[in-house]
Amino acid sequence: MQDHDQYRLFLHLAETLSFTRTAADCHVSPATLSRTVQRLEAATGHRLLDRGPHGVCLTTHGRAFRQYAAEALDLWARYRSDGATDDDLSGHLRVFASVTACHTLLPDLLTPLRDAHPRVSISLRTGDAAAALALLDQGEADLAVAALPARIPATVLARQITRTPLVLVQAGAASADEEFTAAAEPFVLPGQGLVRAAADQWFRDLGIRPHIAAETDGHEALLTLVALGYGTGIVPDLVLQHSGLRTRLRQVTASSVPDRLAIGVCIRRADVHRPLVAAAWAATRPGRADRLAQL
């Protein structure tokens, strides 16, 4: 319905406060988006947005209309779901996950969605896990499997599905009399992300300034450099256990290790009323995803 399409555009704009960003994410022209806002303002009889030199902001009426639009879409989605069969849902869901998550988490995570809605197609993009939340925020994915920070961004809904320790790994076989001293070791680390943040905090706790021999954009690349002997790597145990290089690596025992990493499934809060995203989100609810926590 046309009103619902306008409401979705307005809710996205209310979230981003950027005409350029919303137009790109929603695949409409900036002119179309401007006309949509004008029509809504004409229909409500109030200015919903203020445009100033410092950007866009919601007016008091805009904030009230945002709540109304969200509730209207929610009621419509409930009406549709009450009268629909599972096979009624179709569309294209864009998913982002690391290679490891694809191998270990996604099959169980997405099976309920596939079983309930076989007409839904999925495009799967893989890459550096550290980029997952940014790609979700940029509108390049509808659902992402990501490492979860201690504070989840307000624009994101996240549900933890498992936790994994961070482990130290080196090339070759372990030596019985080998002693690991972090201050004396070269390290191979992720260039960014929560694993790097945990590693940096661990170094600070140890009171050392590490020798960083190399940085990578992904855990798989990191393990390759470790296997080549460039230094000690810090990776999630989930990555190590499912790596094709596992037989060429050894886990290092140390008196302390970086903190565990929480892994979760995430969507944008602004997308929760989209039937396709809502169905994917429901598929990961507690009870369906709990078995993943045992990995």
PDB file of C-alpha atoms in Angstrom:
ATOM      1  CA  MET A   1       0.000   0.000   0.000  1.00  0.00           C
ATOM      2  CA  GLN A   2       1.223   3.458  -0.852  1.00  0.00           C
ATOM      3  CA  ASP A   3       0.784   4.912   2.644  1.00  0.00           C
ATOM      4  CA  HIS A   4       2.805   2.093   4.125  1.00  0.00           C
ATOM      5  CA  ASP A   5       5.626   2.673   1.653  1.00  0.00           C
ATOM      6  CA  GLN A   6       5.648   6.331   2.642  1.00  0.00           C
ATOM      7  CA  TYR A   7       5.687   5.421   6.319  1.00  0.00           C
ATOM      8  CA  ARG A   8       8.681   3.120   5.797  1.00  0.00           C
ATOM      9  CA  LEU A   9      10.568   5.862   3.985  1.00  0.00           C
ATOM     10  CA  PHE A  10       9.781   8.336   6.746  1.00  0.00           C
ATOM     11  CA  LEU A  11      10.849   5.925   9.505  1.00  0.00           C
ATOM     12  CA  HIS A  12      14.146   5.277   7.755  1.00  0.00           C
ATOM     13  CA  LEU A  13      14.684   9.020   7.339  1.00  0.00           C
ATOM     14  CA  ALA A  14      13.802   9.587  10.990  1.00  0.00           C
ATOM     15  CA  GLU A  15      16.514   7.084  11.882  1.00  0.00           C
ATOM     16  CA  THR A  16      19.275   8.372   9.612  1.00  0.00           C
ATOM     17  CA  LEU A  17      18.334  12.069   9.497  1.00  0.00           C
ATOM     18  CA  SER A  18      19.943  12.059   6.066  1.00  0.00           C
ATOM     19  CA  PHE A  19      18.041  12.427   2.796  1.00  0.00           C
ATOM     20  CA  THR A  20      21.047  11.160   0.835  1.00  0.00           C
ATOM     21  CA  ARG A  21      21.494   8.074   3.010  1.00  0.00           C
ATOM     22  CA  THR A  22      17.812   7.144   3.095  1.00  0.00           C
ATOM     23  CA  ALA A  23      17.404   7.669  -0.655  1.00  0.00           C
ATOM     24  CA  ALA A  24      20.348   5.350  -1.328  1.00  0.00           C
ATOM     25  CA  ASP A  25      19.311   2.695   1.209  1.00  0.00           C
ATOM     26  CA  CYS A  26      15.684   2.632   0.033  1.00  0.00           C
ATOM     27  CA  HIS A  27      16.529   2.828  -3.672  1.00  0.00           C
ATOM     28  CA  VAL A  28      14.586   6.024  -4.398  1.00  0.00           C
ATOM     29  CA  SER A  29      15.766   9.353  -5.738  1.00  0.00           C
ATOM     30  CA  PRO A  30      16.292  12.279  -3.317  1.00  0.00           C
ATOM     31  CA  ALA A  31      13.536  14.130  -5.195  1.00  0.00           C
ATOM     32  CA  THR A  32      11.098  11.239  -4.605  1.00  0.00           C
ATOM     33  CA  LEU A  33      12.000  11.197  -0.925  1.00  0.00           C
ATOM     34  CA  SER A  34      11.460  14.956  -0.636  1.00  0.00           C
ATOM     35  CA  ARG A  35       8.052  14.673  -2.311  1.00  0.00           C
ATOM     36  CA  THR A  36       7.121  11.864   0.084  1.00  0.00           C
ATOM     37  CA  VAL A  37       7.904  14.052   3.093  1.00  0.00           C
ATOM     38  CA  GLN A  38       5.967  16.942   1.539  1.00  0.00           C
ATOM     39  CA  ARG A  39       2.913  14.715   1.015  1.00  0.00           C
ATOM     40  CA  LEU A  40       3.062  13.491   4.603  1.00  0.00           C
ATOM     41  CA  GLU A  41       3.382  17.040   5.888  1.00  0.00           C
ATOM     42  CA  ALA A  42       0.419  18.093   3.756  1.00  0.00           C
ATOM     43  CA  ALA A  43      -1.646  15.147   5.005  1.00  0.00           C
ATOM     44  CA  THR A  44      -0.840  15.783   8.666  1.00  0.00           C
ATOM     45  CA  GLY A  45      -0.974  19.569   8.426  1.00  0.00           C
ATOM     46  CA  HIS A  46       2.315  19.902  10.292  1.00  0.00           C
ATOM     47  CA  ARG A  47       6.001  20.263   9.528  1.00  0.00           C
ATOM     48  CA  LEU A  48       7.637  16.959  10.368  1.00  0.00           C
ATOM     49  CA  LEU A  49      11.273  17.835   9.692  1.00  0.00           C
ATOM     50  CA  ASP A  50      13.431  20.893  10.119  1.00  0.00           C
ATOM     51  CA  ARG A  51      16.254  21.354   7.611  1.00  0.00           C
ATOM     52  CA  GLY A  52      19.065  23.592   8.815  1.00  0.00           C
ATOM     53  CA  PRO A  53      22.764  24.265   8.227  1.00  0.00           C
ATOM     54  CA  HIS A  54      23.660  21.495  10.670  1.00  0.00           C
ATOM     55  CA  GLY A  55      21.458  18.854   9.045  1.00  0.00           C
ATOM     56  CA  VAL A  56      17.967  17.441   9.492  1.00  0.00           C
ATOM     57  CA  CYS A  57      16.068  16.989  12.740  1.00  0.00           C
ATOM     58  CA  LEU A  58      12.582  15.854  13.702  1.00  0.00           C
ATOM     59  CA  THR A  59      10.085  18.406  14.927  1.00  0.00           C
ATOM     60  CA  THR A  60       7.761  17.668  17.844  1.00  0.00           C
ATOM     61  CA  HIS A  61       5.095  16.657  15.336  1.00  0.00           C
ATOM     62  CA  GLY A  62       7.694  14.606  13.492  1.00  0.00           C
ATOM     63  CA  ARG A  63       8.488  12.591  16.615  1.00  0.00           C
ATOM     64  CA  ALA A  64       4.789  11.976  17.224  1.00  0.00           C
ATOM     65  CA  PHE A  65       4.257  10.918  13.617  1.00  0.00           C
ATOM     66  CA  ARG A  66       7.238   8.577  13.811  1.00  0.00           C
ATOM     67  CA  GLN A  67       5.522   6.703  16.634  1.00  0.00           C
ATOM     68  CA  TYR A  68       2.234   6.641  14.733  1.00  0.00           C
ATOM     69  CA  ALA A  69       3.887   5.334  11.544  1.00  0.00           C
ATOM     70  CA  ALA A  70       5.731   2.595  13.441  1.00  0.00           C
ATOM     71  CA  GLU A  71       2.535   1.476  15.171  1.00  0.00           C
ATOM     72  CA  ALA A  72       0.574   1.556  11.911  1.00  0.00           C
ATOM     73  CA  LEU A  73       3.128  -0.654  10.178  1.00  0.00           C
ATOM     74  CA  ASP A  74       3.190  -3.003  13.142  1.00  0.00           C
ATOM     75  CA  LEU A  75      -0.599  -3.365  13.057  1.00  0.00           C
ATOM     76  CA  TRP A  76      -0.499  -3.978   9.316  1.00  0.00           C
ATOM     77  CA  ALA A  77       2.191  -6.641   9.716  1.00  0.00           C
ATOM     78  CA  ARG A  78       0.126  -8.366  12.415  1.00  0.00           C
ATOM     79  CA  TYR A  79      -2.966  -8.273  10.219  1.00  0.00           C
ATOM     80  CA  ARG A  80      -1.030  -9.769   7.321  1.00  0.00           C
ATOM     81  CA  SER A  81       0.566 -12.472   9.464  1.00  0.00           C
ATOM     82  CA  ASP A  82      -2.789 -13.452  11.044  1.00  0.00           C
ATOM     83  CA  GLY A  83      -4.306 -14.179   7.656  1.00  0.00           C
ATOM     84  CA  ALA A  84      -1.268 -15.413   5.792  1.00  0.00           C
ATOM     85  CA  THR A  85       0.157 -18.851   5.276  1.00  0.00           C
ATOM     86  CA  ASP A  86       3.866 -19.515   5.614  1.00  0.00           C
ATOM     87  CA  ASP A  87       4.234 -19.687   1.862  1.00  0.00           C
ATOM     88  CA  ASP A  88       2.907 -16.140   1.363  1.00  0.00           C
ATOM     89  CA  LEU A  89       6.203 -14.529   2.319  1.00  0.00           C
ATOM     90  CA  SER A  90       8.706 -13.952  -0.439  1.00  0.00           C
ATOM     91  CA  GLY A  91      11.515 -11.555  -1.170  1.00  0.00           C
ATOM     92  CA  HIS A  92      15.255 -11.204  -1.047  1.00  0.00           C
ATOM     93  CA  LEU A  93      17.175 -11.219   2.264  1.00  0.00           C
ATOM     94  CA  ARG A  94      20.741  -9.897   2.252  1.00  0.00           C
ATOM     95  CA  VAL A  95      22.928 -11.624   4.850  1.00  0.00           C
ATOM     96  CA  PHE A  96      26.494 -10.794   5.875  1.00  0.00           C
ATOM     97  CA  ALA A  97      28.752 -13.139   7.846  1.00  0.00           C
ATOM     98  CA  SER A  98      32.380 -14.161   8.069  1.00  0.00           C
ATOM     99  CA  VAL A  99      33.505 -17.367   6.365  1.00  0.00           C
ATOM    100  CA  THR A 100      33.702 -19.091   9.757  1.00  0.00           C
ATOM    101  CA  ALA A 101      30.168 -17.999  10.670  1.00  0.00           C
ATOM    102  CA  CYS A 102      28.940 -19.308   7.308  1.00  0.00           C
ATOM    103  CA  HIS A 103      30.432 -22.717   8.055  1.00  0.00           C
ATOM    104  CA  THR A 104      29.458 -22.984  11.714  1.00  0.00           C
ATOM    105  CA  LEU A 105      26.449 -20.804  12.573  1.00  0.00           C
ATOM    106  CA  LEU A 106      24.384 -19.872   9.531  1.00  0.00           C
ATOM    107  CA  PRO A 107      23.106 -23.348   8.565  1.00  0.00           C
ATOM    108  CA  ASP A 108      21.337 -23.787  11.920  1.00  0.00           C
ATOM    109  CA  LEU A 109      20.492 -20.098  12.172  1.00  0.00           C
ATOM    110  CA  LEU A 110      18.709 -19.828   8.821  1.00  0.00           C
ATOM    111  CA  THR A 111      17.170 -23.312   8.581  1.00  0.00           C
ATOM    112  CA  PRO A 112      13.938 -22.282  10.386  1.00  0.00           C
ATOM    113  CA  LEU A 113      13.498 -19.383   7.949  1.00  0.00           C
ATOM    114  CA  ARG A 114      14.162 -21.639   4.966  1.00  0.00           C
ATOM    115  CA  ASP A 115      11.712 -24.267   6.235  1.00  0.00           C
ATOM    116  CA  ALA A 116       8.930 -21.787   6.999  1.00  0.00           C
ATOM    117  CA  HIS A 117       9.354 -19.538   3.960  1.00  0.00           C
ATOM    118  CA  PRO A 118      10.844 -21.451   1.026  1.00  0.00           C
ATOM    119  CA  ARG A 119      10.031 -18.621  -1.401  1.00  0.00           C
ATOM    120  CA  VAL A 120      12.440 -16.265   0.376  1.00  0.00           C
ATOM    121  CA  SER A 121      15.778 -16.049  -1.442  1.00  0.00           C
ATOM    122  CA  ILE A 122      19.021 -15.286   0.379  1.00  0.00           C
ATOM    123  CA  SER A 123      22.107 -13.536  -0.906  1.00  0.00           C
ATOM    124  CA  LEU A 124      25.126 -14.196   1.277  1.00  0.00           C
ATOM    125  CA  ARG A 125      28.095 -11.865   1.459  1.00  0.00           C
ATOM    126  CA  THR A 126      31.233 -12.856   3.332  1.00  0.00           C
ATOM    127  CA  GLY A 127      34.101 -10.758   4.600  1.00  0.00           C
ATOM    128  CA  ASP A 128      35.897  -9.430   7.642  1.00  0.00           C
ATOM    129  CA  ALA A 129      33.782  -9.947  10.755  1.00  0.00           C
ATOM    130  CA  ALA A 130      34.856  -6.523  12.017  1.00  0.00           C
ATOM    131  CA  ALA A 131      32.909  -4.911   9.156  1.00  0.00           C
ATOM    132  CA  ALA A 132      29.583  -6.605   9.924  1.00  0.00           C
ATOM    133  CA  LEU A 133      27.907  -3.882  11.999  1.00  0.00           C
ATOM    134  CA  ALA A 134      29.156  -1.106   9.716  1.00  0.00           C
ATOM    135  CA  LEU A 135      27.704  -2.826   6.643  1.00  0.00           C
ATOM    136  CA  LEU A 136      24.422  -3.343   8.470  1.00  0.00           C
ATOM    137  CA  ASP A 137      24.326   0.315   9.484  1.00  0.00           C
ATOM    138  CA  GLN A 138      25.110   1.384   5.922  1.00  0.00           C
ATOM    139  CA  GLY A 139      22.134  -0.562   4.622  1.00  0.00           C
ATOM    140  CA  GLU A 140      24.239  -3.054   2.678  1.00  0.00           C
ATOM    141  CA  ALA A 141      22.853  -6.021   4.632  1.00  0.00           C
ATOM    142  CA  ASP A 142      19.469  -6.852   6.167  1.00  0.00           C
ATOM    143  CA  LEU A 143      20.869  -9.296   8.719  1.00  0.00           C
ATOM    144  CA  ALA A 144      24.420  -9.804   9.947  1.00  0.00           C
ATOM    145  CA  VAL A 145      26.255 -12.227  12.194  1.00  0.00           C
ATOM    146  CA  ALA A 146      28.705 -10.120  14.164  1.00  0.00           C
ATOM    147  CA  ALA A 147      30.870  -9.894  17.247  1.00  0.00           C
ATOM    148  CA  LEU A 148      28.852  -7.915  19.777  1.00  0.00           C
ATOM    149  CA  PRO A 149      30.338  -4.897  21.563  1.00  0.00           C
ATOM    150  CA  ALA A 150      29.569  -4.288  25.229  1.00  0.00           C
ATOM    151  CA  ARG A 151      27.276  -1.442  24.187  1.00  0.00           C
ATOM    152  CA  ILE A 152      25.037  -2.208  21.220  1.00  0.00           C
ATOM    153  CA  PRO A 153      24.377   0.846  18.981  1.00  0.00           C
ATOM    154  CA  ALA A 154      20.889   2.293  19.466  1.00  0.00           C
ATOM    155  CA  THR A 155      20.112   1.734  15.784  1.00  0.00           C
ATOM    156  CA  VAL A 156      20.730  -2.034  16.033  1.00  0.00           C
ATOM    157  CA  LEU A 157      18.771  -4.950  17.478  1.00  0.00           C
ATOM    158  CA  ALA A 158      21.081  -7.791  18.490  1.00  0.00           C
ATOM    159  CA  ARG A 159      20.600 -11.255  19.947  1.00  0.00           C
ATOM    160  CA  GLN A 160      23.548 -13.240  21.306  1.00  0.00           C
ATOM    161  CA  ILE A 161      23.780 -16.767  19.906  1.00  0.00           C
ATOM    162  CA  THR A 162      27.120 -17.998  21.263  1.00  0.00           C
ATOM    163  CA  ARG A 163      30.384 -17.016  22.948  1.00  0.00           C
ATOM    164  CA  THR A 164      33.900 -18.031  21.994  1.00  0.00           C
ATOM    165  CA  PRO A 165      37.219 -17.710  23.842  1.00  0.00           C
ATOM    166  CA  LEU A 166      40.070 -15.790  22.262  1.00  0.00           C
ATOM    167  CA  VAL A 167      43.158 -17.970  21.935  1.00  0.00           C
ATOM    168  CA  LEU A 168      46.857 -17.499  21.196  1.00  0.00           C
ATOM    169  CA  VAL A 169      48.222 -19.514  18.273  1.00  0.00           C
ATOM    170  CA  GLN A 170      51.642 -20.103  16.748  1.00  0.00           C
ATOM    171  CA  ALA A 171      53.044 -22.115  13.854  1.00  0.00           C
ATOM    172  CA  GLY A 172      54.291 -25.678  14.258  1.00  0.00           C
ATOM    173  CA  ALA A 173      54.122 -28.250  17.021  1.00  0.00           C
ATOM    174  CA  ALA A 174      54.289 -27.436  20.721  1.00  0.00           C
ATOM    175  CA  SER A 175      57.538 -27.913  22.645  1.00  0.00           C
ATOM    176  CA  ALA A 176      57.371 -29.379  26.141  1.00  0.00           C
ATOM    177  CA  ASP A 177      59.808 -26.885  27.668  1.00  0.00           C
ATOM    178  CA  GLU A 178      58.564 -23.870  25.741  1.00  0.00           C
ATOM    179  CA  GLU A 179      57.561 -20.861  27.817  1.00  0.00           C
ATOM    180  CA  PHE A 180      55.412 -18.110  26.359  1.00  0.00           C
ATOM    181  CA  THR A 181      56.445 -14.550  27.189  1.00  0.00           C
ATOM    182  CA  ALA A 182      54.181 -11.961  25.545  1.00  0.00           C
ATOM    183  CA  ALA A 183      56.718  -9.143  25.858  1.00  0.00           C
ATOM    184  CA  ALA A 184      59.240 -11.086  23.781  1.00  0.00           C
ATOM    185  CA  GLU A 185      56.903 -12.285  21.017  1.00  0.00           C
ATOM    186  CA  PRO A 186      56.010 -10.716  17.665  1.00  0.00           C
ATOM    187  CA  PHE A 187      52.248 -10.662  17.097  1.00  0.00           C
ATOM    188  CA  VAL A 188      49.933 -10.916  14.104  1.00  0.00           C
ATOM    189  CA  LEU A 189      46.710  -9.038  14.862  1.00  0.00           C
ATOM    190  CA  PRO A 190      43.487  -7.918  13.188  1.00  0.00           C
ATOM    191  CA  GLY A 191      43.779  -4.340  11.990  1.00  0.00           C
ATOM    192  CA  GLN A 192      40.475  -3.375  13.622  1.00  0.00           C
ATOM    193  CA  GLY A 193      37.429  -4.735  15.389  1.00  0.00           C
ATOM    194  CA  LEU A 194      36.571  -6.222  18.757  1.00  0.00           C
ATOM    195  CA  VAL A 195      39.304  -8.878  18.687  1.00  0.00           C
ATOM    196  CA  ARG A 196      41.887  -6.139  18.189  1.00  0.00           C
ATOM    197  CA  ALA A 197      40.311  -4.104  20.989  1.00  0.00           C
ATOM    198  CA  ALA A 198      40.429  -7.122  23.315  1.00  0.00           C
ATOM    199  CA  ALA A 199      44.061  -7.792  22.367  1.00  0.00           C
ATOM    200  CA  ASP A 200      45.028  -4.167  22.988  1.00  0.00           C
ATOM    201  CA  GLN A 201      43.336  -4.263  26.403  1.00  0.00           C
ATOM    202  CA  TRP A 202      45.168  -7.492  27.245  1.00  0.00           C
ATOM    203  CA  PHE A 203      48.505  -5.877  26.386  1.00  0.00           C
ATOM    204  CA  ARG A 204      47.649  -2.916  28.615  1.00  0.00           C
ATOM    205  CA  ASP A 205      46.722  -5.272  31.464  1.00  0.00           C
ATOM    206  CA  LEU A 206      50.109  -6.993  31.044  1.00  0.00           C
ATOM    207  CA  GLY A 207      51.836  -3.614  30.991  1.00  0.00           C
ATOM    208  CA  ILE A 208      53.647  -4.263  27.707  1.00  0.00           C
ATOM    209  CA  ARG A 209      53.990  -2.585  24.351  1.00  0.00           C
ATOM    210  CA  PRO A 210      53.809  -5.493  21.878  1.00  0.00           C
ATOM    211  CA  HIS A 211      55.861  -5.939  18.750  1.00  0.00           C
ATOM    212  CA  ILE A 212      53.236  -6.118  15.986  1.00  0.00           C
ATOM    213  CA  ALA A 213      54.747  -7.963  13.050  1.00  0.00           C
ATOM    214  CA  ALA A 214      51.661  -7.810  10.808  1.00  0.00           C
ATOM    215  CA  GLU A 215      48.024  -6.738  10.690  1.00  0.00           C
ATOM    216  CA  THR A 216      45.248  -8.289   8.609  1.00  0.00           C
ATOM    217  CA  ASP A 217      41.650  -7.580   7.590  1.00  0.00           C
ATOM    218  CA  GLY A 218      40.326 -11.015   8.527  1.00  0.00           C
ATOM    219  CA  HIS A 219      40.941 -13.977  10.797  1.00  0.00           C
ATOM    220  CA  GLU A 220      41.583 -16.413   7.949  1.00  0.00           C
ATOM    221  CA  ALA A 221      44.332 -14.176   6.562  1.00  0.00           C
ATOM    222  CA  LEU A 222      45.727 -13.803  10.078  1.00  0.00           C
ATOM    223  CA  LEU A 223      46.048 -17.572  10.499  1.00  0.00           C
ATOM    224  CA  THR A 224      47.845 -17.818   7.166  1.00  0.00           C
ATOM    225  CA  LEU A 225      50.535 -15.389   8.349  1.00  0.00           C
ATOM    226  CA  VAL A 226      50.809 -17.199  11.676  1.00  0.00           C
ATOM    227  CA  ALA A 227      51.257 -20.533   9.875  1.00  0.00           C
ATOM    228  CA  LEU A 228      54.052 -18.913   7.865  1.00  0.00           C
ATOM    229  CA  GLY A 229      55.844 -18.045  11.109  1.00  0.00           C
ATOM    230  CA  TYR A 230      55.352 -14.280  11.247  1.00  0.00           C
ATOM    231  CA  GLY A 231      54.310 -14.321  14.885  1.00  0.00           C
ATOM    232  CA  THR A 232      51.723 -15.228  17.494  1.00  0.00           C
ATOM    233  CA  GLY A 233      48.115 -14.686  16.487  1.00  0.00           C
ATOM    234  CA  ILE A 234      45.080 -13.831  18.588  1.00  0.00           C
ATOM    235  CA  VAL A 235      41.851 -15.266  17.147  1.00  0.00           C
ATOM    236  CA  PRO A 236      38.472 -16.579  18.286  1.00  0.00           C
ATOM    237  CA  ASP A 237      38.661 -20.275  19.132  1.00  0.00           C
ATOM    238  CA  LEU A 238      35.660 -20.801  16.828  1.00  0.00           C
ATOM    239  CA  VAL A 239      37.835 -19.650  13.919  1.00  0.00           C
ATOM    240  CA  LEU A 240      40.781 -21.857  14.899  1.00  0.00           C
ATOM    241  CA  GLN A 241      38.708 -25.016  15.342  1.00  0.00           C
ATOM    242  CA  HIS A 242      37.222 -24.717  11.844  1.00  0.00           C
ATOM    243  CA  SER A 243      40.303 -23.498   9.999  1.00  0.00           C
ATOM    244  CA  GLY A 244      41.870 -25.565   7.238  1.00  0.00           C
ATOM    245  CA  LEU A 245      45.249 -24.542   8.697  1.00  0.00           C
ATOM    246  CA  ARG A 246      44.532 -26.021  12.108  1.00  0.00           C
ATOM    247  CA  THR A 247      46.968 -28.925  11.704  1.00  0.00           C
ATOM    248  CA  ARG A 248      49.811 -26.456  11.036  1.00  0.00           C
ATOM    249  CA  LEU A 249      49.111 -24.412  14.169  1.00  0.00           C
ATOM    250  CA  ARG A 250      49.374 -24.894  17.900  1.00  0.00           C
ATOM    251  CA  GLN A 251      47.474 -23.192  20.676  1.00  0.00           C
ATOM    252  CA  VAL A 252      49.693 -21.433  23.185  1.00  0.00           C
ATOM    253  CA  THR A 253      49.124 -21.758  26.915  1.00  0.00           C
ATOM    254  CA  ALA A 254      49.549 -18.503  28.809  1.00  0.00           C
ATOM    255  CA  SER A 255      48.880 -17.324  32.348  1.00  0.00           C
ATOM    256  CA  SER A 256      46.204 -14.965  31.045  1.00  0.00           C
ATOM    257  CA  VAL A 257      44.336 -14.533  27.759  1.00  0.00           C
ATOM    258  CA  PRO A 258      42.120 -11.827  26.243  1.00  0.00           C
ATOM    259  CA  ASP A 259      38.416 -11.756  27.099  1.00  0.00           C
ATOM    260  CA  ARG A 260      35.816 -13.973  25.448  1.00  0.00           C
ATOM    261  CA  LEU A 261      33.914 -12.733  22.428  1.00  0.00           C
ATOM    262  CA  ALA A 262      30.115 -12.644  22.175  1.00  0.00           C
ATOM    263  CA  ILE A 263      28.677 -13.496  18.760  1.00  0.00           C
ATOM    264  CA  GLY A 264      25.191 -12.452  17.771  1.00  0.00           C
ATOM    265  CA  VAL A 265      22.716 -11.943  14.975  1.00  0.00           C
ATOM    266  CA  CYS A 266      21.817  -8.327  14.238  1.00  0.00           C
ATOM    267  CA  ILE A 267      19.293  -6.286  12.267  1.00  0.00           C
ATOM    268  CA  ARG A 268      18.649  -2.578  11.976  1.00  0.00           C
ATOM    269  CA  ARG A 269      15.988  -1.371  14.409  1.00  0.00           C
ATOM    270  CA  ALA A 270      14.378   0.616  11.593  1.00  0.00           C
ATOM    271  CA  ASP A 271      13.852  -2.626   9.618  1.00  0.00           C
ATOM    272  CA  VAL A 272      12.051  -4.585  12.326  1.00  0.00           C
ATOM    273  CA  HIS A 273       8.637  -3.840  10.769  1.00  0.00           C
ATOM    274  CA  ARG A 274       9.635  -5.189   7.352  1.00  0.00           C
ATOM    275  CA  PRO A 275       7.913  -8.601   7.094  1.00  0.00           C
ATOM    276  CA  LEU A 276      10.961 -10.305   5.572  1.00  0.00           C
ATOM    277  CA  VAL A 277      13.366  -9.002   8.209  1.00  0.00           C
ATOM    278  CA  ALA A 278      10.833  -9.684  10.966  1.00  0.00           C
ATOM    279  CA  ALA A 279      10.566 -13.307   9.803  1.00  0.00           C
ATOM    280  CA  ALA A 280      14.344 -13.700   9.795  1.00  0.00           C
ATOM    281  CA  TRP A 281      14.553 -12.112  13.251  1.00  0.00           C
ATOM    282  CA  ALA A 282      11.851 -14.438  14.579  1.00  0.00           C
ATOM    283  CA  ALA A 283      13.746 -17.447  13.224  1.00  0.00           C
ATOM    284  CA  THR A 284      16.633 -16.647  15.590  1.00  0.00           C
ATOM    285  CA  ARG A 285      14.548 -16.241  18.718  1.00  0.00           C
ATOM    286  CA  PRO A 286      15.609 -18.061  21.927  1.00  0.00           C
ATOM    287  CA  GLY A 287      14.849 -21.755  21.677  1.00  0.00           C
ATOM    288  CA  ARG A 288      15.705 -21.952  17.989  1.00  0.00           C
ATOM    289  CA  ALA A 289      19.176 -20.487  18.391  1.00  0.00           C
ATOM    290  CA  ASP A 290      20.020 -21.903  21.811  1.00  0.00           C
ATOM    291  CA  ARG A 291      21.714 -24.968  20.320  1.00  0.00           C
ATOM    292  CA  LEU A 292      24.267 -22.671  18.704  1.00  0.00           C
ATOM    293  CA  ALA A 293      25.469 -21.596  22.136  1.00  0.00           C
ATOM    294  CA  GLN A 294      26.863 -25.076  22.675  1.00  0.00           C
ATOM    295  CA  LEU A 295      29.456 -24.658  19.891  1.00  0.00           C
TER     296      LEU A 295
END
